PDB file of C-alpha atoms in Angstrom:
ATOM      1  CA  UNK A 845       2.764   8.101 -34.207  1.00  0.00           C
ATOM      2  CA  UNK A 846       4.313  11.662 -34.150  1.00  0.00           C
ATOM      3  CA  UNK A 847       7.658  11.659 -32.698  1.00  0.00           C
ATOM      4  CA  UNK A 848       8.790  15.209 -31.587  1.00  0.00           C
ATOM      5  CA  UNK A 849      12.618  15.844 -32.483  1.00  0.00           C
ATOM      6  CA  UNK A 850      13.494  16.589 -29.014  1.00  0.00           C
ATOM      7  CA  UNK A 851      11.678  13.045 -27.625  1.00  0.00           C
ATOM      8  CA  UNK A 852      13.751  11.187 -31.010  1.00  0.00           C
ATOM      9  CA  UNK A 853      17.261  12.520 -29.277  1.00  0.00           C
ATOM     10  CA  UNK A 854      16.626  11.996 -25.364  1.00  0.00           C
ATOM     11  CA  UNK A 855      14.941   8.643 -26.551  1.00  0.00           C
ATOM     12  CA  UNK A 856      18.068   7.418 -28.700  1.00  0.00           C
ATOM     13  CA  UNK A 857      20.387   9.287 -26.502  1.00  0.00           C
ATOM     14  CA  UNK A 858      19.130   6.488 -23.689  1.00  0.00           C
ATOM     15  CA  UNK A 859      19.614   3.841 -25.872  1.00  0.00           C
ATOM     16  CA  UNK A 860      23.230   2.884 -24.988  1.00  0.00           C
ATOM     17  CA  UNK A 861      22.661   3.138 -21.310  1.00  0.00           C
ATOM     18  CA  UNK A 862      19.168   0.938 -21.551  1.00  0.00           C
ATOM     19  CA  UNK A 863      21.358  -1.682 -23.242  1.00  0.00           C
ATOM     20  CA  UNK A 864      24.202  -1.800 -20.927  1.00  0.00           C
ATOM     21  CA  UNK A 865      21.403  -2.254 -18.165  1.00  0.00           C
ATOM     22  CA  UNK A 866      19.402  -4.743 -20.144  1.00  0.00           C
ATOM     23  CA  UNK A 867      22.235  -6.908 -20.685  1.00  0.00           C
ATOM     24  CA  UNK A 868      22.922  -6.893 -17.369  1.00  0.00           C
ATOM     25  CA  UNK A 869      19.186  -7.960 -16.365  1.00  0.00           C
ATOM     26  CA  UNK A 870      18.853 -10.445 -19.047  1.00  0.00           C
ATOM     27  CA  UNK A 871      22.343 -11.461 -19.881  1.00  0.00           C
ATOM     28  CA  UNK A 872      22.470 -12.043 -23.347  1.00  0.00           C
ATOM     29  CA  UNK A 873      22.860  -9.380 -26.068  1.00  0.00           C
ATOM     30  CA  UNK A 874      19.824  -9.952 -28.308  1.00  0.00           C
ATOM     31  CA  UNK A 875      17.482 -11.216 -26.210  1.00  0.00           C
ATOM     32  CA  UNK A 876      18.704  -7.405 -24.280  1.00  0.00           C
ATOM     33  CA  UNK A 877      18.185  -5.750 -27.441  1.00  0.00           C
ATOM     34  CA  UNK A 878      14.603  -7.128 -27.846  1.00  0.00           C
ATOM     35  CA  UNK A 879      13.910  -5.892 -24.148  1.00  0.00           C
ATOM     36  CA  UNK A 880      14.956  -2.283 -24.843  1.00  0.00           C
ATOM     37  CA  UNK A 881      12.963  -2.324 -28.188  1.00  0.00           C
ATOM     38  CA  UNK A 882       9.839  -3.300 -26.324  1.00  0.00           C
ATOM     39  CA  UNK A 883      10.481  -1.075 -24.072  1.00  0.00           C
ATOM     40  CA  UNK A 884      10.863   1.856 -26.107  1.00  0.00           C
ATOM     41  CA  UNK A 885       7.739   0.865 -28.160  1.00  0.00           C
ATOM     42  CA  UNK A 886       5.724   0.866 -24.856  1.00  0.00           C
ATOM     43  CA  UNK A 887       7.095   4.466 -23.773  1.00  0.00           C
ATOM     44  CA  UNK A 888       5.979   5.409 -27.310  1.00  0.00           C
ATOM     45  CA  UNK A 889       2.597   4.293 -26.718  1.00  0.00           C
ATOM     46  CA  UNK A 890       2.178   6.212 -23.575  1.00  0.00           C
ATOM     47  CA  UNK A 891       4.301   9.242 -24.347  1.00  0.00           C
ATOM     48  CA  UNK A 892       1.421  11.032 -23.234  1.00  0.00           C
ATOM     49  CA  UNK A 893       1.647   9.977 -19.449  1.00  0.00           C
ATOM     50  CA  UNK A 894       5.527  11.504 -19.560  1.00  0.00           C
ATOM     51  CA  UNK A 895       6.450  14.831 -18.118  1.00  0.00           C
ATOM     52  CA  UNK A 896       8.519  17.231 -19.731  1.00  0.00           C
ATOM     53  CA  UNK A 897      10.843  18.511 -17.740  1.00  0.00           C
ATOM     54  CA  UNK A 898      11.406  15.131 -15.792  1.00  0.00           C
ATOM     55  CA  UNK A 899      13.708  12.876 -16.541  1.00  0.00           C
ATOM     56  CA  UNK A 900      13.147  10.817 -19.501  1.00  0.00           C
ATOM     57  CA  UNK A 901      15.954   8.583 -19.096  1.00  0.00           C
ATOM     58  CA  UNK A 902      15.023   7.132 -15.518  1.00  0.00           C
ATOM     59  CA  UNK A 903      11.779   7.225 -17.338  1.00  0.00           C
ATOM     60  CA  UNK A 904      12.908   4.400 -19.618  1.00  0.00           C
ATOM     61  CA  UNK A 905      14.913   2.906 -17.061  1.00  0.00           C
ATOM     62  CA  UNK A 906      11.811   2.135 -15.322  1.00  0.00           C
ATOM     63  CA  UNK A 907       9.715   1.227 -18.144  1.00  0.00           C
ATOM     64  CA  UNK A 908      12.255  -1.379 -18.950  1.00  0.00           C
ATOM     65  CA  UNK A 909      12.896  -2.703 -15.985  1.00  0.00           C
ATOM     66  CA  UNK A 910       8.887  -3.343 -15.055  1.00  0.00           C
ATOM     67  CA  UNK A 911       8.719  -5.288 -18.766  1.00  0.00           C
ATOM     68  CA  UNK A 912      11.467  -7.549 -17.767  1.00  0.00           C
ATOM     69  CA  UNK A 913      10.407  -8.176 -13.847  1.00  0.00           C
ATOM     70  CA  UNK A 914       6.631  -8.849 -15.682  1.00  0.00           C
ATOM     71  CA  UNK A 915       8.081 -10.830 -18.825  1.00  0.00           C
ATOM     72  CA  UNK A 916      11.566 -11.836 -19.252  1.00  0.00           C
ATOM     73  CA  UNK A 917      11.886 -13.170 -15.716  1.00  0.00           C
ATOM     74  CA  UNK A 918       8.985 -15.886 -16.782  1.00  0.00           C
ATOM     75  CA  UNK A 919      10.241 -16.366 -20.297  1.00  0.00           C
ATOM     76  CA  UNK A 920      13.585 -16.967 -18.716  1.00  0.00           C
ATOM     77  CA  UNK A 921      12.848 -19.562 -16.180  1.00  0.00           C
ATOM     78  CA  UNK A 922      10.609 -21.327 -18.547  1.00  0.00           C
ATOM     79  CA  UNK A 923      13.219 -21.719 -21.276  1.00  0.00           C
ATOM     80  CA  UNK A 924      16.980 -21.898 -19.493  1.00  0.00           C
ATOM     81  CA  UNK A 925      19.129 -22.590 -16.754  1.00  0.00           C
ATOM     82  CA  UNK A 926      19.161 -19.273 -15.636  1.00  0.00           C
ATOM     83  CA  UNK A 927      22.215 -19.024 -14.051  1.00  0.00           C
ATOM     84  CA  UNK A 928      24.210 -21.171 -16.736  1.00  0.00           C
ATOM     85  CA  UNK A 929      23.060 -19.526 -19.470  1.00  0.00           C
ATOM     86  CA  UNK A 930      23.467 -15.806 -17.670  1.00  0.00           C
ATOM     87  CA  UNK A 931      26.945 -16.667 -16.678  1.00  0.00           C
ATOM     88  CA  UNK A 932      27.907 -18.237 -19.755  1.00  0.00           C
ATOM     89  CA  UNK A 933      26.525 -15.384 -22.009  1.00  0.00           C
ATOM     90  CA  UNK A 934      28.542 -12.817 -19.696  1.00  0.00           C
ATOM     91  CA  UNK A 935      32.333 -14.521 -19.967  1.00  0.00           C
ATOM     92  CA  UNK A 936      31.796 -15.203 -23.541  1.00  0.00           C
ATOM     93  CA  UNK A 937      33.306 -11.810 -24.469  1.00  0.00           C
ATOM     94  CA  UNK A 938      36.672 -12.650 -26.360  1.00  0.00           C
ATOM     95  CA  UNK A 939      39.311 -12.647 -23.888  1.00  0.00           C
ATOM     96  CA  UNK A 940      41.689  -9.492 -24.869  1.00  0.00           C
ATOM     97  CA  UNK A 941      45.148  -8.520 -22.931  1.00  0.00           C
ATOM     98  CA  UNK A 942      44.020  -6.997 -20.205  1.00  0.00           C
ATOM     99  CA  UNK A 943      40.607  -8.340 -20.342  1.00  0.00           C
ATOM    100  CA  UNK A 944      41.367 -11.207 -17.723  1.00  0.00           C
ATOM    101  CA  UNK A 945      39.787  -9.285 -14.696  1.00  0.00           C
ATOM    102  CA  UNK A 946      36.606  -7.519 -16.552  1.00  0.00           C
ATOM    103  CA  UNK A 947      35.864 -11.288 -17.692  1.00  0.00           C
ATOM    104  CA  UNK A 948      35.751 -12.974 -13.628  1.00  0.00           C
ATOM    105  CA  UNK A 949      34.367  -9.356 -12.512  1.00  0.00           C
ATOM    106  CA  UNK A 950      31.262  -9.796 -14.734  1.00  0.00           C
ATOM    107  CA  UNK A 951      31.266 -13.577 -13.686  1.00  0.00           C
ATOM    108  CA  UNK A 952      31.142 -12.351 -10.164  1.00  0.00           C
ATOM    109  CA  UNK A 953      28.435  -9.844 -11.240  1.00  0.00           C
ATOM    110  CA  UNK A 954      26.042 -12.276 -12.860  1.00  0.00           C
ATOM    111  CA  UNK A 955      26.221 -13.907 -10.062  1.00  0.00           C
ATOM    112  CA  UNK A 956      24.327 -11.600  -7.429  1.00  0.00           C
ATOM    113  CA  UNK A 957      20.905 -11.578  -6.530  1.00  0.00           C
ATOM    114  CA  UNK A 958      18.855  -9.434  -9.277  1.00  0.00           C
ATOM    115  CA  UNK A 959      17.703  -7.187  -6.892  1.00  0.00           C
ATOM    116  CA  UNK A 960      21.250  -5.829  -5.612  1.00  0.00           C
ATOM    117  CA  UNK A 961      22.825  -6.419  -8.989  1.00  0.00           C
ATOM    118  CA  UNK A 962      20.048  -3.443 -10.584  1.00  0.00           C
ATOM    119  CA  UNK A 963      20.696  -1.327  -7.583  1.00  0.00           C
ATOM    120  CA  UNK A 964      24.399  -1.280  -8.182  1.00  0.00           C
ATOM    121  CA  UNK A 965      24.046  -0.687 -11.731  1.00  0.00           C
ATOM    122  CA  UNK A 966      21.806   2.152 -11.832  1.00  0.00           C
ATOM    123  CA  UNK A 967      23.774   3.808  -9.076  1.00  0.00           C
ATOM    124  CA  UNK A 968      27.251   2.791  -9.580  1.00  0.00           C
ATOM    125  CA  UNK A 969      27.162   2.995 -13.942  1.00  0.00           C
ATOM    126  CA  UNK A 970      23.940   4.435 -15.055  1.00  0.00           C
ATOM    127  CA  UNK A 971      24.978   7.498 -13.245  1.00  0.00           C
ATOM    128  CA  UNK A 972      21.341   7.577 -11.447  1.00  0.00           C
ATOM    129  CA  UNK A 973      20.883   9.083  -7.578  1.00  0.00           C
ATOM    130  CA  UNK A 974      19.817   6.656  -5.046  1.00  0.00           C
ATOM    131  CA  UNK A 975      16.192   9.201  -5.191  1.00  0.00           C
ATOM    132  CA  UNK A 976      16.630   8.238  -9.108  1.00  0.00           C
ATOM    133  CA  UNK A 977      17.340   4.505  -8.592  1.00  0.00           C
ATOM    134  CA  UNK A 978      14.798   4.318  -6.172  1.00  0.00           C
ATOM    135  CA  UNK A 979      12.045   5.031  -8.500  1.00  0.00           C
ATOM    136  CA  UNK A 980      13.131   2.900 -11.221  1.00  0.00           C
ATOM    137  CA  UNK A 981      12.641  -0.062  -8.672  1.00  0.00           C
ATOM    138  CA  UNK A 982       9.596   1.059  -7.161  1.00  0.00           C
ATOM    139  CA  UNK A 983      11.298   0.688  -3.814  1.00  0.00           C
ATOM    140  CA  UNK A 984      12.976   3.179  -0.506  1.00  0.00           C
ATOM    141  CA  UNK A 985      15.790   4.865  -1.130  1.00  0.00           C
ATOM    142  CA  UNK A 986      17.433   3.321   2.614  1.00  0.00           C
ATOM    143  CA  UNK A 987      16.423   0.127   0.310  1.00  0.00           C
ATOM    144  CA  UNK A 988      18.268   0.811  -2.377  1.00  0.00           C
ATOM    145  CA  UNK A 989      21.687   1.788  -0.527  1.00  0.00           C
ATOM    146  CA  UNK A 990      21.391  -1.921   1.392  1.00  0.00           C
ATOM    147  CA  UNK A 991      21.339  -2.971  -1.853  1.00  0.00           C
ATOM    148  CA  UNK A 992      24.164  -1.519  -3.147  1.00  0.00           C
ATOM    149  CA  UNK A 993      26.062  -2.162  -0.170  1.00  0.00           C
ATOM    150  CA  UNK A 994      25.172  -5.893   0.029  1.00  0.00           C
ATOM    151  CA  UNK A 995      26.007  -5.673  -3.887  1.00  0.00           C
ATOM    152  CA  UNK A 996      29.630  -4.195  -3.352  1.00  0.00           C
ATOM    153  CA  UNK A 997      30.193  -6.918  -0.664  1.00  0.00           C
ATOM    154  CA  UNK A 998      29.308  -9.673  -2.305  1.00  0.00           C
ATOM    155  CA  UNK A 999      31.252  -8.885  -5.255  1.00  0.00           C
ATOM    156  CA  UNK A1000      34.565  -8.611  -2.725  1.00  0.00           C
ATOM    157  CA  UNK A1001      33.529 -11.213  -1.590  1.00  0.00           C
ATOM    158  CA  UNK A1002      33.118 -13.342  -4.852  1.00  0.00           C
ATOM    159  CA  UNK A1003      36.194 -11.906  -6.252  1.00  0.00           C
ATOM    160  CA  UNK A1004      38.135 -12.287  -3.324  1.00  0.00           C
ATOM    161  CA  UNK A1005      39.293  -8.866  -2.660  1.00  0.00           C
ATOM    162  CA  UNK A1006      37.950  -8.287   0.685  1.00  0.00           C
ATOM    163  CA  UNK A1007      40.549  -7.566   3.098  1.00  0.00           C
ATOM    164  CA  UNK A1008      43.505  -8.853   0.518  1.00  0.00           C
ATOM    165  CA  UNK A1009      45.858  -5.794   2.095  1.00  0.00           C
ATOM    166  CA  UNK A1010      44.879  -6.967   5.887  1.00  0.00           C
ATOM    167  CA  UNK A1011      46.165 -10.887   5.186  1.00  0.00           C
ATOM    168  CA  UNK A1012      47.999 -10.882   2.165  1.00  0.00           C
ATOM    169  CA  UNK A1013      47.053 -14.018   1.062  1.00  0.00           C
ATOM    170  CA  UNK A1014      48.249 -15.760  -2.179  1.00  0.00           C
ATOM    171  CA  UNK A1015      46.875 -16.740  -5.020  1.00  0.00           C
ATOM    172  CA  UNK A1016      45.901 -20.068  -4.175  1.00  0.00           C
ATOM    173  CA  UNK A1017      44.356 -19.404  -1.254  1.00  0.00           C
ATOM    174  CA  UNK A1018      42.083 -17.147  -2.710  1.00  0.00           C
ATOM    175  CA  UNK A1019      40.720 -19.424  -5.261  1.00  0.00           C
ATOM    176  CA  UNK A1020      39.926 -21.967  -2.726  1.00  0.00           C
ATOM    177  CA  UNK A1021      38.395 -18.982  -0.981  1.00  0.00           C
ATOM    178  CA  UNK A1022      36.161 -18.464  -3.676  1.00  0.00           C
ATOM    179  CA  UNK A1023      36.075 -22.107  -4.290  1.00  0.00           C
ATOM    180  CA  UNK A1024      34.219 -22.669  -0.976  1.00  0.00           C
ATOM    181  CA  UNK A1025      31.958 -19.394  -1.323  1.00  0.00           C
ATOM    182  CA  UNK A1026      30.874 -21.189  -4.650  1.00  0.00           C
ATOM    183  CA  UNK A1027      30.422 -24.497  -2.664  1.00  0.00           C
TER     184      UNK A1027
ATOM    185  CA  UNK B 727      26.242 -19.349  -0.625  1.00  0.00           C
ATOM    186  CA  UNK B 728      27.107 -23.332   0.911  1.00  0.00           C
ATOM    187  CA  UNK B 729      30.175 -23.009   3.024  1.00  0.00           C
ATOM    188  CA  UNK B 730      32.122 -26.158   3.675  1.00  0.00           C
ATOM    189  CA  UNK B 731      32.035 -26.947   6.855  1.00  0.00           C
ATOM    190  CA  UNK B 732      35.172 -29.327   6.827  1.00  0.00           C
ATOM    191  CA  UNK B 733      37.730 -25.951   5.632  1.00  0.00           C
ATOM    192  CA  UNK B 734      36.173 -23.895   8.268  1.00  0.00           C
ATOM    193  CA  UNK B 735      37.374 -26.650  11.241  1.00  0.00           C
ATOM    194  CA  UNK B 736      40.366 -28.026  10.077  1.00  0.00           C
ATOM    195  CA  UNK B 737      43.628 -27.059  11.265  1.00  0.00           C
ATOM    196  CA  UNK B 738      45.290 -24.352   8.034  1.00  0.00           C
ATOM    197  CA  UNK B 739      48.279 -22.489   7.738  1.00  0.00           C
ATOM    198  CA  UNK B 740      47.759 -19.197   9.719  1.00  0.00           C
ATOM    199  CA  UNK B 741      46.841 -17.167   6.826  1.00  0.00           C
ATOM    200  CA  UNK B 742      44.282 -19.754   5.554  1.00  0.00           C
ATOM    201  CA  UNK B 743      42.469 -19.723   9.013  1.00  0.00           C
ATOM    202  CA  UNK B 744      42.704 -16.264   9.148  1.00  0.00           C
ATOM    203  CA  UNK B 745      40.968 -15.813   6.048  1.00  0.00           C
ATOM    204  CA  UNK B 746      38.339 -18.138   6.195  1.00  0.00           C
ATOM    205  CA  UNK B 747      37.354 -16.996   9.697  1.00  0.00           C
ATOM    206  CA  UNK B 748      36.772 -13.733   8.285  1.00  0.00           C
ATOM    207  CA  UNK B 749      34.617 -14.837   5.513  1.00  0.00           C
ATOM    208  CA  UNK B 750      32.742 -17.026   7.794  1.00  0.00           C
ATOM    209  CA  UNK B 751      31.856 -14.098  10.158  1.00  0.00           C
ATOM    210  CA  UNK B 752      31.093 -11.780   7.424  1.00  0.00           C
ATOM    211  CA  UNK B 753      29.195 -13.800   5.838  1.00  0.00           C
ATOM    212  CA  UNK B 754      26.331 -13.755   9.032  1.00  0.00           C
ATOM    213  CA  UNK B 755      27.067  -9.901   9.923  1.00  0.00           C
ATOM    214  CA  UNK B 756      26.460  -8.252   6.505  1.00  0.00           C
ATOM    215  CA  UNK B 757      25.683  -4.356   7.291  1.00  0.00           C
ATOM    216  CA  UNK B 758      28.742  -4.902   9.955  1.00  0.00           C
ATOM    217  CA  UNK B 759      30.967  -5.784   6.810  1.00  0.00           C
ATOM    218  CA  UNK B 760      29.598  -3.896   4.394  1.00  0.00           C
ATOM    219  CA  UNK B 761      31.225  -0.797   6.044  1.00  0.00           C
ATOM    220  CA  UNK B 762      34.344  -3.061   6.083  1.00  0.00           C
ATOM    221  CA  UNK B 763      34.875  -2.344   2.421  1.00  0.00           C
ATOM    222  CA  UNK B 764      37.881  -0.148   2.310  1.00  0.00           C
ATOM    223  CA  UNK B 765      38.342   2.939   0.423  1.00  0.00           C
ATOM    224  CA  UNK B 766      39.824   1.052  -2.057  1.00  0.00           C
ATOM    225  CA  UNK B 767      38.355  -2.015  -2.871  1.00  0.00           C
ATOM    226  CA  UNK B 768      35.248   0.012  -3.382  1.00  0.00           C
ATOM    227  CA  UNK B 769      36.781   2.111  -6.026  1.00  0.00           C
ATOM    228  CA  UNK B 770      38.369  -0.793  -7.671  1.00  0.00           C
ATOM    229  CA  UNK B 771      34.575  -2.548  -7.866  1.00  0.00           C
ATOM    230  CA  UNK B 772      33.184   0.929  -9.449  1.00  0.00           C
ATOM    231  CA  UNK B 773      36.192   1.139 -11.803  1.00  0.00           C
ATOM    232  CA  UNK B 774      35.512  -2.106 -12.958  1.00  0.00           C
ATOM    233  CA  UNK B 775      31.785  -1.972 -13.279  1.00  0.00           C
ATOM    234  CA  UNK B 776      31.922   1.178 -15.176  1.00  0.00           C
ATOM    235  CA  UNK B 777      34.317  -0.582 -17.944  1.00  0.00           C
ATOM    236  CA  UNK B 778      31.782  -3.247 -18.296  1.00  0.00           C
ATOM    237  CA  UNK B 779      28.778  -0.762 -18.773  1.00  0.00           C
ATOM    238  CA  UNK B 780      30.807   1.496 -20.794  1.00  0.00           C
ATOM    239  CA  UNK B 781      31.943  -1.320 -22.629  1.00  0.00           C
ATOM    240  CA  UNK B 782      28.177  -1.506 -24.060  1.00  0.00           C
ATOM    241  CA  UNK B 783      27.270   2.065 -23.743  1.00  0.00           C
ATOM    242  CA  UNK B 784      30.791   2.649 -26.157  1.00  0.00           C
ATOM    243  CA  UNK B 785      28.806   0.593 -28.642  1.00  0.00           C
ATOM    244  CA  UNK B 786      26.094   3.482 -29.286  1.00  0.00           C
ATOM    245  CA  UNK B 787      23.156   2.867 -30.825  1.00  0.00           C
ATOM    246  CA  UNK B 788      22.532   0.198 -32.932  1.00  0.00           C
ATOM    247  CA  UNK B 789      20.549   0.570 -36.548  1.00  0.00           C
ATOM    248  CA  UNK B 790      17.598  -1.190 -35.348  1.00  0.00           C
ATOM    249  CA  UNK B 791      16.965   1.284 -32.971  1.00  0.00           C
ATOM    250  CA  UNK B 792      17.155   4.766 -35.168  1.00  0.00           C
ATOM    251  CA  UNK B 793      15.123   2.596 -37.980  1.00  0.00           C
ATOM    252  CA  UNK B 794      12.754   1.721 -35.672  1.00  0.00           C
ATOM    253  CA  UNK B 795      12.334   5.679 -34.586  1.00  0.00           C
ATOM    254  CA  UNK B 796      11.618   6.408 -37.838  1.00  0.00           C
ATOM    255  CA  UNK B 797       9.927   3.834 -38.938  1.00  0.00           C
ATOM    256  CA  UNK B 798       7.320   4.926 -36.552  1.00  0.00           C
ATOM    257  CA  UNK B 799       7.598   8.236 -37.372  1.00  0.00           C
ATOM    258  CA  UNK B 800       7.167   7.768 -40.492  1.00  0.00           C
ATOM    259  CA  UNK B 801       3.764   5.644 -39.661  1.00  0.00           C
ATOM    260  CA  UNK B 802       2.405   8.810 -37.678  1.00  0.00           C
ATOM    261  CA  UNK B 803       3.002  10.987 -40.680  1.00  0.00           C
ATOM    262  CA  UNK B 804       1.284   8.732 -43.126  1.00  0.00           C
ATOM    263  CA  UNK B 805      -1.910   8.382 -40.627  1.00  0.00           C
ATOM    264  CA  UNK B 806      -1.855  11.689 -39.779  1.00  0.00           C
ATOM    265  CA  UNK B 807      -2.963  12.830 -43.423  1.00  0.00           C
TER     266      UNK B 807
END
């Protein structure tokens, strides 16, 4: 397999941004790692069927995210407790001054539905229009702004920041907030 | 999402009641609250997803991944002649 110089950069220039999304589909560093790698050796194999000119990131973006939705997902509920493992792999980051909020934000994160939690990803950190986003997930673009609303509200609402200036509540009363919202 | 029931009817301080009404309601008018989200909350929730994207995105790209480029590249060349 040939691999032009200009494919080689916009491939590895992806990279980073296919593993902070991967990570945040599977969860768990290595297993994300594995995904982008078989993802990028499945772009390689169909190079042909990509456009220049288009974008090659969302390109990979979608390739990616179609190999985990057809494999990871079913790897994943065969082996784990999903949502154990996913939260546990996400808050095991070493807890550095300052770190304190990042840690319960990506609790609160692992703990949306997959569906809003890609759509507020690839518009709110990959950098990727709605249009863009919409692609990658195969779905409307009015679909994938619900999504990202729903996404931004449940996070509030996980984290406990909706409407914190309208009722000032304290501390406590927010973690039984959240406390119940757990249930 | 299980609510309980038993916080939601029980007499609470004013603020407490306050607050849990307004979960309760949100929580069966979604769009309605979704617009809810103030200015800022919503760019506190992008700040803080960004940090933990760019956390991993900071990390560049890992060996495996440029070896594996050229490892493959280096395949083509081989079968090519």
């Amino acid at each position: 397999m040939r691999i032009d110089d200009s494919v080689r950069q916009e491939i590895l220039g992806s990279v980073p941004g296919l593993r902070a999304f991967a990570i945040s589909l599977c969860g768990n560093v290595d297993r994300a790692d594995d995904l982008v790698q078989e993802a990028l050796l499945r772009a390689l194999a169909n190079i042909h069927s990509f456009q220049p000119g288009t974008n090659m990131s969302a390109w990979l973006f979608t390739i990616l995210r179609n190999h985990f939705r057809s494999e990871y997902r079913k790897r994943r509920r065969e082996v784990e407790d999903a949502d154990g493992h996913y939260a546990d792999s996400l808050t095991s980051h070493p807890e550095q001054h300052g770190q304190l909020e990042l840690t319960e934000f990506r609790e609160a994160l692992s703990k949306l539905p997959e569906e809003q939690r890609e759509a507020l990803i690839l518009v709110g950190a990959s950098g990727f229009s709605y249009e863009e986003a919409a692609e990658i997930c195969g779905c409307a673009i009015g679909t994938v702004k619900s999504r990202v609303n729903r996404a931004r509200t449940r996070l509030a609402e996980l984290m406990a920041i909706q409407g914190v200036d309208d009722f000032g509540p304290d501390h406590t009363t927010r973690a039984v907030l959240v406390g119940n919202q757990r249930g | 999402m299980k609510m309980d029931d038993d916080s939601m009817t029980t007499d609470k301080p004013m603020g407490f009641a306050a607050q849990a009404q307004s979960a309760e309601a949100g929580s069966q008018t979604k769009s309605a609250k979704a617009n809810r989200l103030d200015r800022a909350t919503r760019a506190k929730l992008g700040q803080q997803l960004r940090a933990v994207y760019d956390e991993v995105v900071s990390q560049g790209v890992p060996n495996r991944f440029t070896d594996l480029l050229t490892r493959l590249d280096n395949e083509g060349t081989q079968n090519a002649h």
